[in-house]
């Protein structure tokens, strides 16, 4: 697999149902033994079973020339299964209503990683997280 924006997220962008600058956008560590990217998936409930640790809210979000970016993230004191991917999603309060946005398994740094109780730092590509 390669990094991908979920097709249903693209539809939600066009329908103005996801507002990247103002919505609460989170990123999660994913164990691919329990979740495989599926372009038909729509909500966080499809993938949340594979989450390792606690999701982190993206901060300092920007959009420039169609490119979305945010600060690098630190997942604190992570333990559990190996992590091979990341998922970005809009936190709408419930896993069944929180839209999936992007699946990342090719990161600038930090993947794959085996948690050992320490922090996991994820650094995004200098050119941004994704472009539309």
PDB file of C-alpha atoms in Angstrom, residues 6-130:
ATOM      1  CA  UNK A   6      -9.822   8.003   1.604  1.00  0.00           C
ATOM      2  CA  UNK A   7     -12.246   8.528  -1.330  1.00  0.00           C
ATOM      3  CA  UNK A   8     -15.147   9.249   1.037  1.00  0.00           C
ATOM      4  CA  UNK A   9     -13.020  11.988   2.644  1.00  0.00           C
ATOM      5  CA  UNK A  10     -12.564  13.577  -0.769  1.00  0.00           C
ATOM      6  CA  UNK A  11     -16.353  13.623  -1.141  1.00  0.00           C
ATOM      7  CA  UNK A  12     -16.692  15.168   2.327  1.00  0.00           C
ATOM      8  CA  UNK A  13     -14.177  17.883   1.369  1.00  0.00           C
ATOM      9  CA  UNK A  14     -16.273  18.724  -1.687  1.00  0.00           C
ATOM     10  CA  UNK A  15     -19.495  18.673   0.356  1.00  0.00           C
ATOM     11  CA  UNK A  16     -17.887  20.984   2.969  1.00  0.00           C
ATOM     12  CA  UNK A  17     -18.295  18.331   5.683  1.00  0.00           C
ATOM     13  CA  UNK A  18     -14.606  18.341   6.608  1.00  0.00           C
ATOM     14  CA  UNK A  19     -12.956  21.679   7.373  1.00  0.00           C
ATOM     15  CA  UNK A  20      -9.279  20.956   7.978  1.00  0.00           C
ATOM     16  CA  UNK A  21      -8.398  24.324   9.579  1.00  0.00           C
ATOM     17  CA  UNK A  22     -11.301  24.442  12.048  1.00  0.00           C
ATOM     18  CA  UNK A  23     -12.264  20.798  12.731  1.00  0.00           C
ATOM     19  CA  UNK A  24     -10.505  18.681  15.351  1.00  0.00           C
ATOM     20  CA  UNK A  25      -8.181  16.567  13.225  1.00  0.00           C
ATOM     21  CA  UNK A  26      -6.375  13.675  14.896  1.00  0.00           C
ATOM     22  CA  UNK A  27      -3.716  11.170  13.958  1.00  0.00           C
ATOM     23  CA  UNK A  28      -3.420   7.624  15.267  1.00  0.00           C
ATOM     24  CA  UNK A  29      -0.789   4.907  15.282  1.00  0.00           C
ATOM     25  CA  UNK A  30      -2.009   1.755  13.507  1.00  0.00           C
ATOM     26  CA  UNK A  31      -1.016  -1.898  13.782  1.00  0.00           C
ATOM     27  CA  UNK A  32      -1.614  -3.298  10.291  1.00  0.00           C
ATOM     28  CA  UNK A  33      -2.099  -6.792  11.711  1.00  0.00           C
ATOM     29  CA  UNK A  34      -5.578  -5.575  12.684  1.00  0.00           C
ATOM     30  CA  UNK A  35      -6.391  -3.086   9.914  1.00  0.00           C
ATOM     31  CA  UNK A  36      -5.685  -3.020   6.198  1.00  0.00           C
ATOM     32  CA  UNK A  37      -6.460   0.057   4.134  1.00  0.00           C
ATOM     33  CA  UNK A  38      -9.794  -0.221   2.361  1.00  0.00           C
ATOM     34  CA  UNK A  39     -10.867   2.553   0.011  1.00  0.00           C
ATOM     35  CA  UNK A  40     -14.507   1.885   0.921  1.00  0.00           C
ATOM     36  CA  UNK A  41     -13.986   2.632   4.635  1.00  0.00           C
ATOM     37  CA  UNK A  42     -15.604   5.841   5.834  1.00  0.00           C
ATOM     38  CA  UNK A  43     -15.416   6.170   9.614  1.00  0.00           C
ATOM     39  CA  UNK A  44     -12.819   5.763  12.349  1.00  0.00           C
ATOM     40  CA  UNK A  45     -14.809   2.802  13.733  1.00  0.00           C
ATOM     41  CA  UNK A  46     -13.477   0.751  10.773  1.00  0.00           C
ATOM     42  CA  UNK A  47      -9.877   1.183  11.922  1.00  0.00           C
ATOM     43  CA  UNK A  48      -9.970   2.091  15.616  1.00  0.00           C
ATOM     44  CA  UNK A  49      -9.553  -1.561  16.650  1.00  0.00           C
ATOM     45  CA  UNK A  50      -5.982  -1.357  15.284  1.00  0.00           C
ATOM     46  CA  UNK A  51      -5.031   1.777  17.223  1.00  0.00           C
ATOM     47  CA  UNK A  52      -1.870   1.640  19.318  1.00  0.00           C
ATOM     48  CA  UNK A  53      -1.652   4.208  22.114  1.00  0.00           C
ATOM     49  CA  UNK A  54      -3.719   7.400  22.106  1.00  0.00           C
ATOM     50  CA  UNK A  55      -4.531   9.636  19.143  1.00  0.00           C
ATOM     51  CA  UNK A  56      -2.878  13.051  18.971  1.00  0.00           C
ATOM     52  CA  UNK A  57      -4.606  16.249  17.805  1.00  0.00           C
ATOM     53  CA  UNK A  58      -2.847  17.960  14.911  1.00  0.00           C
ATOM     54  CA  UNK A  59      -1.821  21.539  15.705  1.00  0.00           C
ATOM     55  CA  UNK A  60      -0.709  24.579  13.709  1.00  0.00           C
ATOM     56  CA  UNK A  61      -2.704  23.336  10.723  1.00  0.00           C
ATOM     57  CA  UNK A  62      -2.195  25.216   7.470  1.00  0.00           C
ATOM     58  CA  UNK A  63      -3.401  25.021   3.895  1.00  0.00           C
ATOM     59  CA  UNK A  64      -1.263  26.657   1.216  1.00  0.00           C
ATOM     60  CA  UNK A  65      -1.839  26.179  -2.506  1.00  0.00           C
ATOM     61  CA  UNK A  66      -3.941  23.066  -1.806  1.00  0.00           C
ATOM     62  CA  UNK A  67      -1.358  21.476   0.501  1.00  0.00           C
ATOM     63  CA  UNK A  68      -2.368  20.533   4.047  1.00  0.00           C
ATOM     64  CA  UNK A  69       0.301  20.620   6.733  1.00  0.00           C
ATOM     65  CA  UNK A  70       0.560  20.602  10.520  1.00  0.00           C
ATOM     66  CA  UNK A  71       3.203  20.402  13.206  1.00  0.00           C
ATOM     67  CA  UNK A  72       5.085  17.148  13.671  1.00  0.00           C
ATOM     68  CA  UNK A  73       3.558  15.004  16.419  1.00  0.00           C
ATOM     69  CA  UNK A  74       4.733  13.154  19.505  1.00  0.00           C
ATOM     70  CA  UNK A  75       2.849  10.156  20.853  1.00  0.00           C
ATOM     71  CA  UNK A  76       3.786   9.910  24.527  1.00  0.00           C
ATOM     72  CA  UNK A  77       4.697   6.791  26.476  1.00  0.00           C
ATOM     73  CA  UNK A  78       3.527   4.342  23.825  1.00  0.00           C
ATOM     74  CA  UNK A  79       3.402   0.630  24.500  1.00  0.00           C
ATOM     75  CA  UNK A  80       1.680  -2.180  22.665  1.00  0.00           C
ATOM     76  CA  UNK A  81       1.823  -3.793  19.254  1.00  0.00           C
ATOM     77  CA  UNK A  82       4.081  -2.767  16.387  1.00  0.00           C
ATOM     78  CA  UNK A  83       3.068   0.275  14.361  1.00  0.00           C
ATOM     79  CA  UNK A  84       3.279   0.220  10.579  1.00  0.00           C
ATOM     80  CA  UNK A  85       0.867   2.997   9.599  1.00  0.00           C
ATOM     81  CA  UNK A  86      -0.843   6.215  10.645  1.00  0.00           C
ATOM     82  CA  UNK A  87      -4.421   7.318  10.105  1.00  0.00           C
ATOM     83  CA  UNK A  88      -5.619  10.911  10.068  1.00  0.00           C
ATOM     84  CA  UNK A  89      -9.282  11.425  10.880  1.00  0.00           C
ATOM     85  CA  UNK A  90     -11.761  14.114  11.892  1.00  0.00           C
ATOM     86  CA  UNK A  91     -12.826  13.654  15.518  1.00  0.00           C
ATOM     87  CA  UNK A  92     -16.590  14.127  15.446  1.00  0.00           C
ATOM     88  CA  UNK A  93     -17.072  12.718  18.947  1.00  0.00           C
ATOM     89  CA  UNK A  94     -17.955   9.106  18.112  1.00  0.00           C
ATOM     90  CA  UNK A  95     -15.922   6.513  16.232  1.00  0.00           C
ATOM     91  CA  UNK A  96     -18.996   5.814  14.079  1.00  0.00           C
ATOM     92  CA  UNK A  97     -19.293   9.448  12.932  1.00  0.00           C
ATOM     93  CA  UNK A  98     -15.607  10.452  12.732  1.00  0.00           C
ATOM     94  CA  UNK A  99     -14.563  10.435   9.057  1.00  0.00           C
ATOM     95  CA  UNK A 100     -11.315   8.840   7.971  1.00  0.00           C
ATOM     96  CA  UNK A 101      -9.147  11.258   6.001  1.00  0.00           C
ATOM     97  CA  UNK A 102      -5.794   9.716   5.174  1.00  0.00           C
ATOM     98  CA  UNK A 103      -3.884   6.472   5.516  1.00  0.00           C
ATOM     99  CA  UNK A 104      -0.103   6.832   5.777  1.00  0.00           C
ATOM    100  CA  UNK A 105       2.268   3.898   5.649  1.00  0.00           C
ATOM    101  CA  UNK A 106       5.144   5.684   3.973  1.00  0.00           C
ATOM    102  CA  UNK A 107       6.261   8.377   6.413  1.00  0.00           C
ATOM    103  CA  UNK A 108       9.238  10.727   6.259  1.00  0.00           C
ATOM    104  CA  UNK A 109      10.467   9.117   9.463  1.00  0.00           C
ATOM    105  CA  UNK A 110       9.277   7.003  12.346  1.00  0.00           C
ATOM    106  CA  UNK A 111       7.702   3.948  10.655  1.00  0.00           C
ATOM    107  CA  UNK A 112       7.654   1.074  11.249  1.00  0.00           C
ATOM    108  CA  UNK A 113       8.274   1.186  14.976  1.00  0.00           C
ATOM    109  CA  UNK A 114       7.905  -1.169  17.912  1.00  0.00           C
ATOM    110  CA  UNK A 115       6.661   0.708  20.990  1.00  0.00           C
ATOM    111  CA  UNK A 116       8.729   0.270  24.136  1.00  0.00           C
ATOM    112  CA  UNK A 117       7.043   2.681  26.554  1.00  0.00           C
ATOM    113  CA  UNK A 118       8.904   5.715  25.222  1.00  0.00           C
ATOM    114  CA  UNK A 119       7.629   8.532  23.036  1.00  0.00           C
ATOM    115  CA  UNK A 120       7.165   8.061  19.296  1.00  0.00           C
ATOM    116  CA  UNK A 121       7.932  11.105  17.172  1.00  0.00           C
ATOM    117  CA  UNK A 122       6.466  11.448  13.691  1.00  0.00           C
ATOM    118  CA  UNK A 123       7.963  14.020  11.356  1.00  0.00           C
ATOM    119  CA  UNK A 124       5.925  14.935   8.311  1.00  0.00           C
ATOM    120  CA  UNK A 125       7.448  15.634   4.927  1.00  0.00           C
ATOM    121  CA  UNK A 126       8.710  19.215   4.639  1.00  0.00           C
ATOM    122  CA  UNK A 127       6.475  19.744   1.604  1.00  0.00           C
ATOM    123  CA  UNK A 128       3.319  19.008   3.643  1.00  0.00           C
ATOM    124  CA  UNK A 129       1.175  16.077   4.699  1.00  0.00           C
ATOM    125  CA  UNK A 130      -1.006  15.863   1.593  1.00  0.00           C
TER     126      UNK A 130
END
